[in-house]
Amino acid sequence: MVSHSKPRRVVITGMGALTPIGNSPDQFWESLMQGRSGAAPITHFDAEHFATKFACELKDFDPLDHLDRREIRKMDPFAQYGVVAADQAIQDSGLKPDQMSQSQRDRVAVIIGSGIGGIQVFYDQTADYIAHGPRRISPFFIPKLIPDIISGHISIRYQFRGPNFCVVSACATGNNNIGDGFMMMQRGMIDIALCGGSEAAVSILGIGGFCALRALSTRNDEPETASRPFDKTRDGFVLGEGAGVLVLETLEHALDRGAHIYAELVGIGMSGDANHITAPDPEGYGATLAMQNMLSDAHLKPEDIDYLNMHGTSTPLGDTAETKSVKNVFGSHAYNMNLSSTKSMTGHLLGAAGAVEAIATIQALNNDIVPPTINFSHPDPECDLNYTFNQPQRRSIHVAISNAFGFGGHNTSVAFREYTDS
């Protein structure tokens, strides 16, 4: 381990994304700017008897375009998505793993997880067991199921022998994995980290479980408008699927190889609600603490923040609690910032949400444009901030943050700053 008296600076040099509105970071960003909804009737299975019959599925994605049949046989869809997004991020970063020495690859971490993991293979294998008995259980069942297996696949694929694991914290998973890579890099343990999350829960059990919780919107007659964060008529979130992966790199390592730098990662904040297994703290105390911790870690003042990509799931309780937390942290400056929820377009990607929304946040920082919160038409007096409704807005963005919260009371907030050499 390398010892550093001062934490090393960490930058973003690569991004990969599979989303319901685009299968690359550029396609994703273009769709955000167009205010395109990814919600549509479910095609993965027959949803006729479910209360919710729509979701934000990936579109035009064929794993055979990216992976060979032997690889696909060993991967649940969530792992396929994660590996493809990681491949994109590595290519985007300009890293060439086959030209790296083993000692260099020993200092590359892979920290990519999933909030739920292989829910489809769990369903399929259970059905096979019930129909045919234990002899039909696949030897790939457990390796396809476990949420950490994406990191394993990528480590093997590129011979990265640095830390190889994931955090599982429900819908905060992506942010937690980014945060772990950030902190390990600051301490001098690694030089590069692939961090993020992936999810493929648009399935019989995924939709069925969230329907049982009454967490999903039931606007089956107009699915494209169902995800409507901060709108008074919001009635639940829309389940999405996909993956997001970032390449984190120490500044000195990125400069040494002449890498393109998208942004600097400057802070992470975490907290627990200590309130309820699924409902947020009604006053937003846990989210408040996470953002306060992020500002402290990043050595930022509330008025330094220009844009906040909110967790904003389109649930009646969640949007109100997060709005309260923003006011708690930022005071009067809460009304000067731009905020938005890109879940209005992508739906909620659960364990992939934090990473995909980090990419949206970085893109906003790079382009000085705030992506919109679409589908707004009914004001909610409890949600009275500038959520950038319906149209993107140009503004100078120097520092942007992204929130991700999860069942169990997991709260995370990450901060990105435009890169300067000072």
Short mmCIF file of C-alpha atoms in Angstrom, two decimals:
data_model
loop_
_atom_site.label_atom_id
_atom_site.label_comp_id
_atom_site.label_asym_id
_atom_site.label_seq_id
_atom_site.Cartn_x
_atom_site.Cartn_y
_atom_site.Cartn_z
CA MET A 1 0.00 0.00 0.00
CA VAL A 2 1.22 3.49 -0.84
CA SER A 3 1.12 5.96 2.06
CA HIS A 4 -0.14 9.49 1.38
CA SER A 5 -0.38 12.16 4.05
CA LYS A 6 -2.91 14.06 1.93
CA PRO A 7 -5.83 12.32 0.21
CA ARG A 8 -5.22 11.90 -3.50
CA ARG A 9 -7.50 13.65 -5.97
CA VAL A 10 -9.88 11.37 -7.86
CA VAL A 11 -11.25 12.03 -11.34
CA ILE A 12 -13.70 10.38 -13.74
CA THR A 13 -12.10 9.24 -17.00
CA GLY A 14 -14.66 6.82 -18.43
CA MET A 15 -18.41 6.15 -18.45
CA GLY A 16 -20.62 3.30 -19.62
CA ALA A 17 -24.41 3.14 -19.55
CA LEU A 18 -27.30 0.94 -20.60
CA THR A 19 -30.58 2.69 -19.87
CA PRO A 20 -34.23 2.51 -20.92
CA ILE A 21 -33.66 5.64 -23.03
CA GLY A 22 -30.29 4.89 -24.57
CA ASN A 23 -27.61 2.20 -24.64
CA SER A 24 -24.57 4.46 -24.28
CA PRO A 25 -23.81 7.61 -22.27
CA ASP A 26 -24.24 9.78 -25.38
CA GLN A 27 -27.57 8.20 -26.36
CA PHE A 28 -28.71 8.50 -22.76
CA TRP A 29 -27.81 12.18 -22.60
CA GLU A 30 -29.49 12.95 -25.93
CA SER A 31 -32.71 11.36 -24.68
CA LEU A 32 -32.53 13.32 -21.42
CA MET A 33 -32.26 16.52 -23.41
CA GLN A 34 -35.29 15.51 -25.48
CA GLY A 35 -37.33 14.67 -22.39
CA ARG A 36 -37.95 11.15 -23.65
CA SER A 37 -39.82 8.68 -21.43
CA GLY A 38 -38.62 5.07 -21.34
CA ALA A 39 -41.89 3.70 -19.95
CA ALA A 40 -43.98 1.32 -22.04
CA PRO A 41 -46.01 -1.88 -21.66
CA ILE A 42 -43.95 -4.78 -20.34
CA THR A 43 -42.60 -7.17 -22.98
CA HIS A 44 -40.42 -9.46 -20.81
CA PHE A 45 -43.46 -11.45 -19.60
CA ASP A 46 -47.26 -11.41 -19.74
CA ALA A 47 -48.27 -8.76 -17.18
CA GLU A 48 -52.03 -9.01 -17.79
CA HIS A 49 -52.85 -10.05 -14.22
CA PHE A 50 -50.57 -7.54 -12.49
CA ALA A 51 -51.74 -4.21 -11.08
CA THR A 52 -48.88 -2.53 -12.97
CA LYS A 53 -48.44 -3.61 -16.57
CA PHE A 54 -45.62 -1.31 -17.69
CA ALA A 55 -41.98 -0.58 -16.90
CA CYS A 56 -38.85 1.08 -18.27
CA GLU A 57 -37.20 -1.83 -20.08
CA LEU A 58 -33.99 -1.71 -22.11
CA LYS A 59 -34.69 -1.37 -25.80
CA ASP A 60 -32.78 -2.72 -28.79
CA PHE A 61 -30.40 -4.63 -26.53
CA ASP A 62 -29.23 -8.06 -27.70
CA PRO A 63 -26.54 -9.63 -25.50
CA LEU A 64 -25.21 -11.47 -28.56
CA ASP A 65 -24.07 -8.11 -29.92
CA HIS A 66 -21.64 -7.88 -27.01
CA LEU A 67 -21.05 -11.32 -25.48
CA ASP A 68 -20.59 -14.83 -26.82
CA ARG A 69 -23.09 -17.60 -26.10
CA ARG A 70 -20.85 -19.27 -23.51
CA GLU A 71 -20.62 -16.04 -21.53
CA ILE A 72 -24.36 -15.40 -21.77
CA ARG A 73 -25.09 -18.92 -20.48
CA LYS A 74 -23.22 -18.06 -17.28
CA MET A 75 -24.87 -14.66 -16.66
CA ASP A 76 -28.26 -13.48 -15.48
CA PRO A 77 -29.35 -10.36 -17.41
CA PHE A 78 -28.21 -8.06 -14.59
CA ALA A 79 -24.66 -9.37 -14.99
CA GLN A 80 -24.84 -9.05 -18.78
CA TYR A 81 -25.82 -5.40 -18.43
CA GLY A 82 -23.06 -4.73 -15.92
CA VAL A 83 -20.33 -6.32 -18.02
CA VAL A 84 -21.41 -4.47 -21.18
CA ALA A 85 -21.51 -1.12 -19.33
CA ALA A 86 -18.05 -1.82 -17.88
CA ASP A 87 -16.71 -2.65 -21.36
CA GLN A 88 -18.09 0.70 -22.58
CA ALA A 89 -16.51 2.58 -19.67
CA ILE A 90 -13.08 0.98 -20.21
CA GLN A 91 -13.19 1.77 -23.92
CA ASP A 92 -14.33 5.34 -23.21
CA SER A 93 -11.49 5.84 -20.71
CA GLY A 94 -8.81 4.91 -23.21
CA LEU A 95 -7.43 2.27 -20.87
CA LYS A 96 -5.87 -0.69 -22.67
CA PRO A 97 -5.81 -3.55 -20.17
CA ASP A 98 -3.95 -5.88 -22.56
CA GLN A 99 -1.08 -3.37 -22.63
CA MET A 100 -0.92 -2.92 -18.86
CA SER A 101 1.65 -4.77 -16.78
CA GLN A 102 0.36 -7.18 -14.17
CA SER A 103 1.61 -4.87 -11.42
CA GLN A 104 -0.52 -2.10 -12.93
CA ARG A 105 -3.56 -4.37 -13.15
CA ASP A 106 -3.00 -5.38 -9.51
CA ARG A 107 -3.96 -1.81 -8.59
CA VAL A 108 -7.28 -1.76 -10.47
CA ALA A 109 -10.38 -2.37 -8.35
CA VAL A 110 -13.75 -3.59 -9.59
CA ILE A 111 -16.67 -2.53 -7.36
CA ILE A 112 -19.94 -3.06 -9.23
CA GLY A 113 -23.05 -4.49 -7.63
CA SER A 114 -26.80 -4.93 -7.79
CA GLY A 115 -29.58 -4.13 -5.38
CA ILE A 116 -31.42 -7.39 -6.05
CA GLY A 117 -29.14 -9.56 -8.21
CA GLY A 118 -30.28 -12.51 -10.27
CA ILE A 119 -34.01 -12.44 -9.66
CA GLN A 120 -34.78 -13.93 -13.08
CA VAL A 121 -32.51 -16.94 -12.61
CA PHE A 122 -33.99 -17.42 -9.14
CA TYR A 123 -37.47 -17.61 -10.67
CA ASP A 124 -36.39 -19.88 -13.52
CA GLN A 125 -34.53 -22.31 -11.28
CA THR A 126 -37.38 -22.47 -8.77
CA ALA A 127 -39.79 -23.30 -11.59
CA ASP A 128 -37.40 -25.99 -12.90
CA TYR A 129 -37.11 -27.54 -9.45
CA ILE A 130 -40.88 -27.61 -8.94
CA ALA A 131 -41.46 -29.16 -12.37
CA HIS A 132 -38.52 -31.58 -12.55
CA GLY A 133 -36.84 -31.93 -9.15
CA PRO A 134 -33.30 -31.16 -7.92
CA ARG A 135 -31.50 -32.77 -10.86
CA ARG A 136 -32.60 -29.87 -13.05
CA ILE A 137 -30.94 -27.19 -10.89
CA SER A 138 -28.13 -25.65 -12.93
CA PRO A 139 -24.54 -25.57 -11.66
CA PHE A 140 -24.56 -21.92 -12.75
CA PHE A 141 -27.54 -21.08 -10.51
CA ILE A 142 -25.65 -19.60 -7.55
CA PRO A 143 -22.93 -17.84 -9.59
CA LYS A 144 -25.65 -16.27 -11.75
CA LEU A 145 -27.66 -15.19 -8.70
CA ILE A 146 -25.21 -13.40 -6.41
CA PRO A 147 -25.00 -9.58 -6.73
CA ASP A 148 -21.18 -9.46 -6.56
CA ILE A 149 -20.68 -11.65 -9.62
CA ILE A 150 -20.44 -8.69 -12.04
CA SER A 151 -17.20 -7.64 -10.38
CA GLY A 152 -15.95 -11.21 -10.62
CA HIS A 153 -16.67 -11.44 -14.34
CA ILE A 154 -14.94 -8.13 -15.08
CA SER A 155 -11.94 -8.97 -12.92
CA ILE A 156 -11.46 -12.24 -14.80
CA ARG A 157 -12.18 -10.63 -18.19
CA TYR A 158 -9.42 -8.03 -17.80
CA GLN A 159 -7.15 -9.72 -15.23
CA PHE A 160 -7.71 -6.92 -12.73
CA ARG A 161 -6.45 -8.26 -9.39
CA GLY A 162 -7.13 -5.27 -7.18
CA PRO A 163 -10.04 -5.28 -4.68
CA ASN A 164 -12.98 -7.13 -6.23
CA PHE A 165 -16.31 -6.88 -4.42
CA CYS A 166 -19.52 -4.88 -4.23
CA VAL A 167 -21.72 -3.06 -1.77
CA VAL A 168 -25.40 -4.02 -1.73
CA SER A 169 -27.54 -1.23 -0.29
CA ALA A 170 -30.76 -1.45 -2.33
CA CYS A 171 -31.23 1.71 -4.39
CA ALA A 172 -28.12 3.34 -2.90
CA THR A 173 -25.89 0.54 -4.26
CA GLY A 174 -24.42 2.47 -7.18
CA ASN A 175 -23.44 5.46 -5.06
CA ASN A 176 -22.00 3.28 -2.30
CA ASN A 177 -19.81 1.46 -4.80
CA ILE A 178 -18.59 4.76 -6.24
CA GLY A 179 -17.89 5.97 -2.71
CA ASP A 180 -15.88 2.89 -1.77
CA GLY A 181 -13.70 3.23 -4.86
CA PHE A 182 -13.23 6.92 -4.09
CA MET A 183 -12.15 6.34 -0.48
CA MET A 184 -9.79 3.47 -1.35
CA MET A 185 -8.16 5.62 -4.00
CA GLN A 186 -7.77 8.55 -1.62
CA ARG A 187 -5.91 6.29 0.80
CA GLY A 188 -3.48 5.10 -1.84
CA MET A 189 -4.70 1.51 -2.05
CA ILE A 190 -5.46 1.59 -5.79
CA ASP A 191 -4.93 3.73 -8.88
CA ILE A 192 -8.06 2.88 -10.89
CA ALA A 193 -11.53 1.61 -10.02
CA LEU A 194 -14.51 0.51 -12.08
CA CYS A 195 -17.52 1.40 -9.96
CA GLY A 196 -21.28 1.29 -10.39
CA GLY A 197 -24.39 -0.82 -10.40
CA SER A 198 -26.66 -2.95 -12.54
CA GLU A 199 -30.23 -4.21 -12.28
CA ALA A 200 -32.60 -6.46 -14.23
CA ALA A 201 -35.67 -6.69 -11.98
CA VAL A 202 -38.39 -6.18 -14.60
CA SER A 203 -39.60 -9.73 -14.07
CA ILE A 204 -42.54 -11.60 -12.64
CA LEU A 205 -41.11 -11.54 -9.13
CA GLY A 206 -39.74 -8.01 -9.39
CA ILE A 207 -42.96 -6.44 -10.61
CA GLY A 208 -45.02 -8.72 -8.38
CA GLY A 209 -43.05 -7.85 -5.27
CA PHE A 210 -43.22 -4.10 -5.78
CA CYS A 211 -46.92 -4.34 -6.67
CA ALA A 212 -47.47 -6.15 -3.37
CA LEU A 213 -45.80 -3.21 -1.61
CA ARG A 214 -48.06 -0.83 -3.57
CA ALA A 215 -44.92 1.07 -4.50
CA LEU A 216 -45.47 1.19 -8.28
CA SER A 217 -47.54 3.58 -10.34
CA THR A 218 -50.65 1.99 -11.82
CA ARG A 219 -51.17 4.45 -14.70
CA ASN A 220 -51.56 1.63 -17.20
CA ASP A 221 -53.50 3.85 -19.61
CA GLU A 222 -50.61 6.34 -19.97
CA PRO A 223 -47.35 4.67 -18.90
CA GLU A 224 -45.11 7.24 -20.57
CA THR A 225 -46.36 9.89 -18.11
CA ALA A 226 -46.51 7.67 -15.04
CA SER A 227 -43.16 8.69 -13.53
CA ARG A 228 -43.96 12.22 -12.43
CA PRO A 229 -41.71 13.23 -9.52
CA PHE A 230 -42.91 16.20 -7.43
CA ASP A 231 -46.25 16.35 -9.26
CA LYS A 232 -49.17 16.34 -6.82
CA THR A 233 -50.81 13.42 -8.69
CA ARG A 234 -47.76 11.09 -8.46
CA ASP A 235 -48.80 7.61 -7.41
CA GLY A 236 -45.61 5.54 -7.28
CA PHE A 237 -42.41 4.78 -9.13
CA VAL A 238 -41.86 3.04 -12.45
CA LEU A 239 -39.47 0.10 -12.35
CA GLY A 240 -36.52 0.34 -14.72
CA GLU A 241 -33.52 -1.77 -15.71
CA GLY A 242 -29.99 -1.14 -16.91
CA ALA A 243 -26.47 -0.44 -15.71
CA GLY A 244 -24.01 2.38 -15.14
CA VAL A 245 -20.25 2.15 -14.65
CA LEU A 246 -17.67 4.88 -14.01
CA VAL A 247 -13.90 4.66 -14.33
CA LEU A 248 -12.39 6.42 -11.33
CA GLU A 249 -8.72 7.25 -11.50
CA THR A 250 -6.22 9.14 -9.39
CA LEU A 251 -5.47 12.50 -10.90
CA GLU A 252 -1.75 11.78 -11.20
CA HIS A 253 -2.39 8.48 -12.96
CA ALA A 254 -4.86 10.09 -15.38
CA LEU A 255 -2.46 12.94 -16.17
CA ASP A 256 0.47 10.55 -16.63
CA ARG A 257 -1.36 8.73 -19.43
CA GLY A 258 -3.01 11.81 -20.94
CA ALA A 259 -6.55 10.69 -20.19
CA HIS A 260 -9.62 12.80 -20.88
CA ILE A 261 -11.06 13.97 -17.55
CA TYR A 262 -14.83 14.42 -17.30
CA ALA A 263 -15.01 15.68 -13.72
CA GLU A 264 -13.46 15.42 -10.30
CA LEU A 265 -15.16 13.35 -7.60
CA VAL A 266 -14.79 15.41 -4.44
CA GLY A 267 -17.05 14.00 -1.74
CA ILE A 268 -19.30 11.22 -0.48
CA GLY A 269 -21.86 11.35 2.31
CA MET A 270 -23.70 8.42 3.88
CA SER A 271 -26.25 7.94 6.64
CA GLY A 272 -29.02 5.71 7.94
CA ASP A 273 -32.64 6.74 8.43
CA ALA A 274 -33.16 4.43 11.45
CA ASN A 275 -36.86 4.80 10.67
CA HIS A 276 -38.57 2.08 8.55
CA ILE A 277 -37.61 -0.76 6.22
CA THR A 278 -39.24 0.84 3.16
CA ALA A 279 -40.53 4.34 4.02
CA PRO A 280 -38.19 7.34 4.25
CA ASP A 281 -37.89 9.42 7.40
CA PRO A 282 -40.86 11.80 6.92
CA GLU A 283 -38.79 14.86 7.81
CA GLY A 284 -35.87 13.75 5.65
CA TYR A 285 -33.44 13.61 8.57
CA GLY A 286 -31.36 10.75 7.17
CA ALA A 287 -31.09 12.36 3.73
CA THR A 288 -30.20 15.65 5.43
CA LEU A 289 -27.36 13.97 7.30
CA ALA A 290 -26.02 12.30 4.14
CA MET A 291 -25.87 15.61 2.26
CA GLN A 292 -24.31 17.39 5.22
CA ASN A 293 -21.68 14.66 5.45
CA MET A 294 -21.03 14.98 1.70
CA LEU A 295 -20.50 18.74 1.94
CA SER A 296 -18.12 18.27 4.85
CA ASP A 297 -16.17 15.54 3.07
CA ALA A 298 -15.89 17.67 -0.08
CA HIS A 299 -15.03 20.87 1.83
CA LEU A 300 -17.93 22.59 0.12
CA LYS A 301 -20.40 25.20 1.34
CA PRO A 302 -24.13 24.86 0.55
CA GLU A 303 -23.97 27.85 -1.79
CA ASP A 304 -21.27 26.13 -3.87
CA ILE A 305 -23.80 23.68 -5.32
CA ASP A 306 -25.37 24.54 -8.67
CA TYR A 307 -27.28 21.37 -9.55
CA LEU A 308 -28.71 18.44 -7.60
CA ASN A 309 -29.83 15.24 -9.33
CA MET A 310 -32.43 14.15 -6.81
CA HIS A 311 -33.39 10.62 -5.86
CA GLY A 312 -36.91 11.74 -6.85
CA THR A 313 -38.69 8.43 -7.34
CA SER A 314 -42.23 9.80 -7.87
CA THR A 315 -43.59 8.37 -4.62
CA PRO A 316 -45.85 10.56 -2.47
CA LEU A 317 -43.70 10.19 0.67
CA GLY A 318 -40.25 10.08 -0.89
CA ASP A 319 -40.37 13.27 -2.95
CA THR A 320 -41.74 15.30 -0.05
CA ALA A 321 -39.16 13.98 2.42
CA GLU A 322 -36.28 14.65 0.02
CA THR A 323 -37.54 18.18 -0.62
CA LYS A 324 -37.57 18.82 3.13
CA SER A 325 -34.03 17.49 3.41
CA VAL A 326 -32.80 19.83 0.66
CA LYS A 327 -34.31 22.80 2.51
CA ASN A 328 -32.74 21.57 5.76
CA VAL A 329 -29.27 21.47 4.19
CA PHE A 330 -29.29 24.41 1.80
CA GLY A 331 -31.64 26.90 3.44
CA SER A 332 -32.45 29.82 1.15
CA HIS A 333 -29.92 28.56 -1.43
CA ALA A 334 -32.27 25.62 -2.07
CA TYR A 335 -34.29 28.06 -4.20
CA ASN A 336 -31.24 29.20 -6.18
CA MET A 337 -30.13 25.75 -7.32
CA ASN A 338 -31.54 23.70 -10.15
CA LEU A 339 -32.81 20.28 -9.18
CA SER A 340 -34.24 17.50 -11.29
CA SER A 341 -35.18 13.84 -11.25
CA THR A 342 -34.04 11.93 -14.31
CA LYS A 343 -36.14 9.01 -13.02
CA SER A 344 -39.03 10.82 -14.68
CA MET A 345 -37.50 9.48 -17.92
CA THR A 346 -35.59 6.32 -16.95
CA GLY A 347 -37.81 5.02 -14.20
CA HIS A 348 -36.14 3.69 -11.07
CA LEU A 349 -33.16 1.45 -11.83
CA LEU A 350 -32.77 0.37 -8.19
CA GLY A 351 -29.15 -0.73 -7.66
CA ALA A 352 -28.10 0.87 -10.95
CA ALA A 353 -29.81 4.20 -10.25
CA GLY A 354 -26.95 5.90 -8.43
CA ALA A 355 -24.39 5.12 -11.13
CA VAL A 356 -26.66 6.01 -14.06
CA GLU A 357 -27.66 9.26 -12.36
CA ALA A 358 -24.02 10.04 -11.61
CA ILE A 359 -23.45 9.88 -15.36
CA ALA A 360 -26.38 12.26 -15.93
CA THR A 361 -24.92 14.59 -13.30
CA ILE A 362 -21.45 14.54 -14.88
CA GLN A 363 -22.96 15.18 -18.31
CA ALA A 364 -24.85 18.17 -16.91
CA LEU A 365 -21.60 19.49 -15.42
CA ASN A 366 -19.79 19.10 -18.73
CA ASN A 367 -22.51 20.69 -20.84
CA ASP A 368 -23.83 23.39 -18.47
CA ILE A 369 -27.36 22.10 -19.04
CA VAL A 370 -29.73 20.75 -16.40
CA PRO A 371 -31.81 17.77 -17.55
CA PRO A 372 -35.52 18.17 -16.92
CA THR A 373 -38.06 16.53 -14.68
CA ILE A 374 -40.75 15.60 -17.20
CA ASN A 375 -44.46 14.85 -16.81
CA PHE A 376 -45.21 17.77 -14.49
CA SER A 377 -48.61 19.46 -14.62
CA HIS A 378 -50.03 19.63 -11.06
CA PRO A 379 -48.17 21.74 -8.47
CA ASP A 380 -47.65 20.27 -5.02
CA PRO A 381 -47.34 22.97 -2.32
CA GLU A 382 -44.99 20.70 -0.36
CA CYS A 383 -42.63 20.46 -3.36
CA ASP A 384 -41.89 24.09 -4.19
CA LEU A 385 -38.26 24.13 -5.39
CA ASN A 386 -36.88 24.61 -8.91
CA TYR A 387 -37.12 21.02 -10.21
CA THR A 388 -36.47 22.08 -13.84
CA PHE A 389 -39.88 20.95 -14.98
CA ASN A 390 -40.47 19.64 -18.51
CA GLN A 391 -37.61 21.41 -20.33
CA PRO A 392 -33.82 21.35 -19.87
CA GLN A 393 -32.32 24.60 -18.62
CA ARG A 394 -28.95 26.15 -19.41
CA ARG A 395 -26.94 27.45 -16.48
CA SER A 396 -23.34 27.56 -15.39
CA ILE A 397 -22.60 24.39 -13.39
CA HIS A 398 -19.36 24.18 -11.44
CA VAL A 399 -20.40 21.69 -8.74
CA ALA A 400 -23.17 19.11 -8.98
CA ILE A 401 -24.36 16.42 -6.60
CA SER A 402 -26.43 13.26 -6.89
CA ASN A 403 -28.55 11.56 -4.23
CA ALA A 404 -29.48 7.89 -3.95
CA PHE A 405 -31.52 6.37 -1.12
CA GLY A 406 -32.55 2.77 -0.54
CA PHE A 407 -34.95 0.49 1.32
CA GLY A 408 -33.54 -0.12 4.78
CA GLY A 409 -32.87 3.58 5.26
CA HIS A 410 -29.62 3.74 3.26
CA ASN A 411 -28.78 7.31 2.23
CA THR A 412 -25.93 8.47 -0.02
CA SER A 413 -24.90 11.69 -1.71
CA VAL A 414 -21.91 12.21 -4.03
CA ALA A 415 -20.36 15.46 -5.27
CA PHE A 416 -18.69 16.16 -8.61
CA ARG A 417 -16.78 19.32 -9.52
CA GLU A 418 -15.57 20.57 -12.87
CA TYR A 419 -11.94 19.60 -13.24
CA THR A 420 -9.28 22.30 -12.94
CA ASP A 421 -5.54 21.81 -12.49
CA SER A 422 -5.47 23.85 -9.29
#
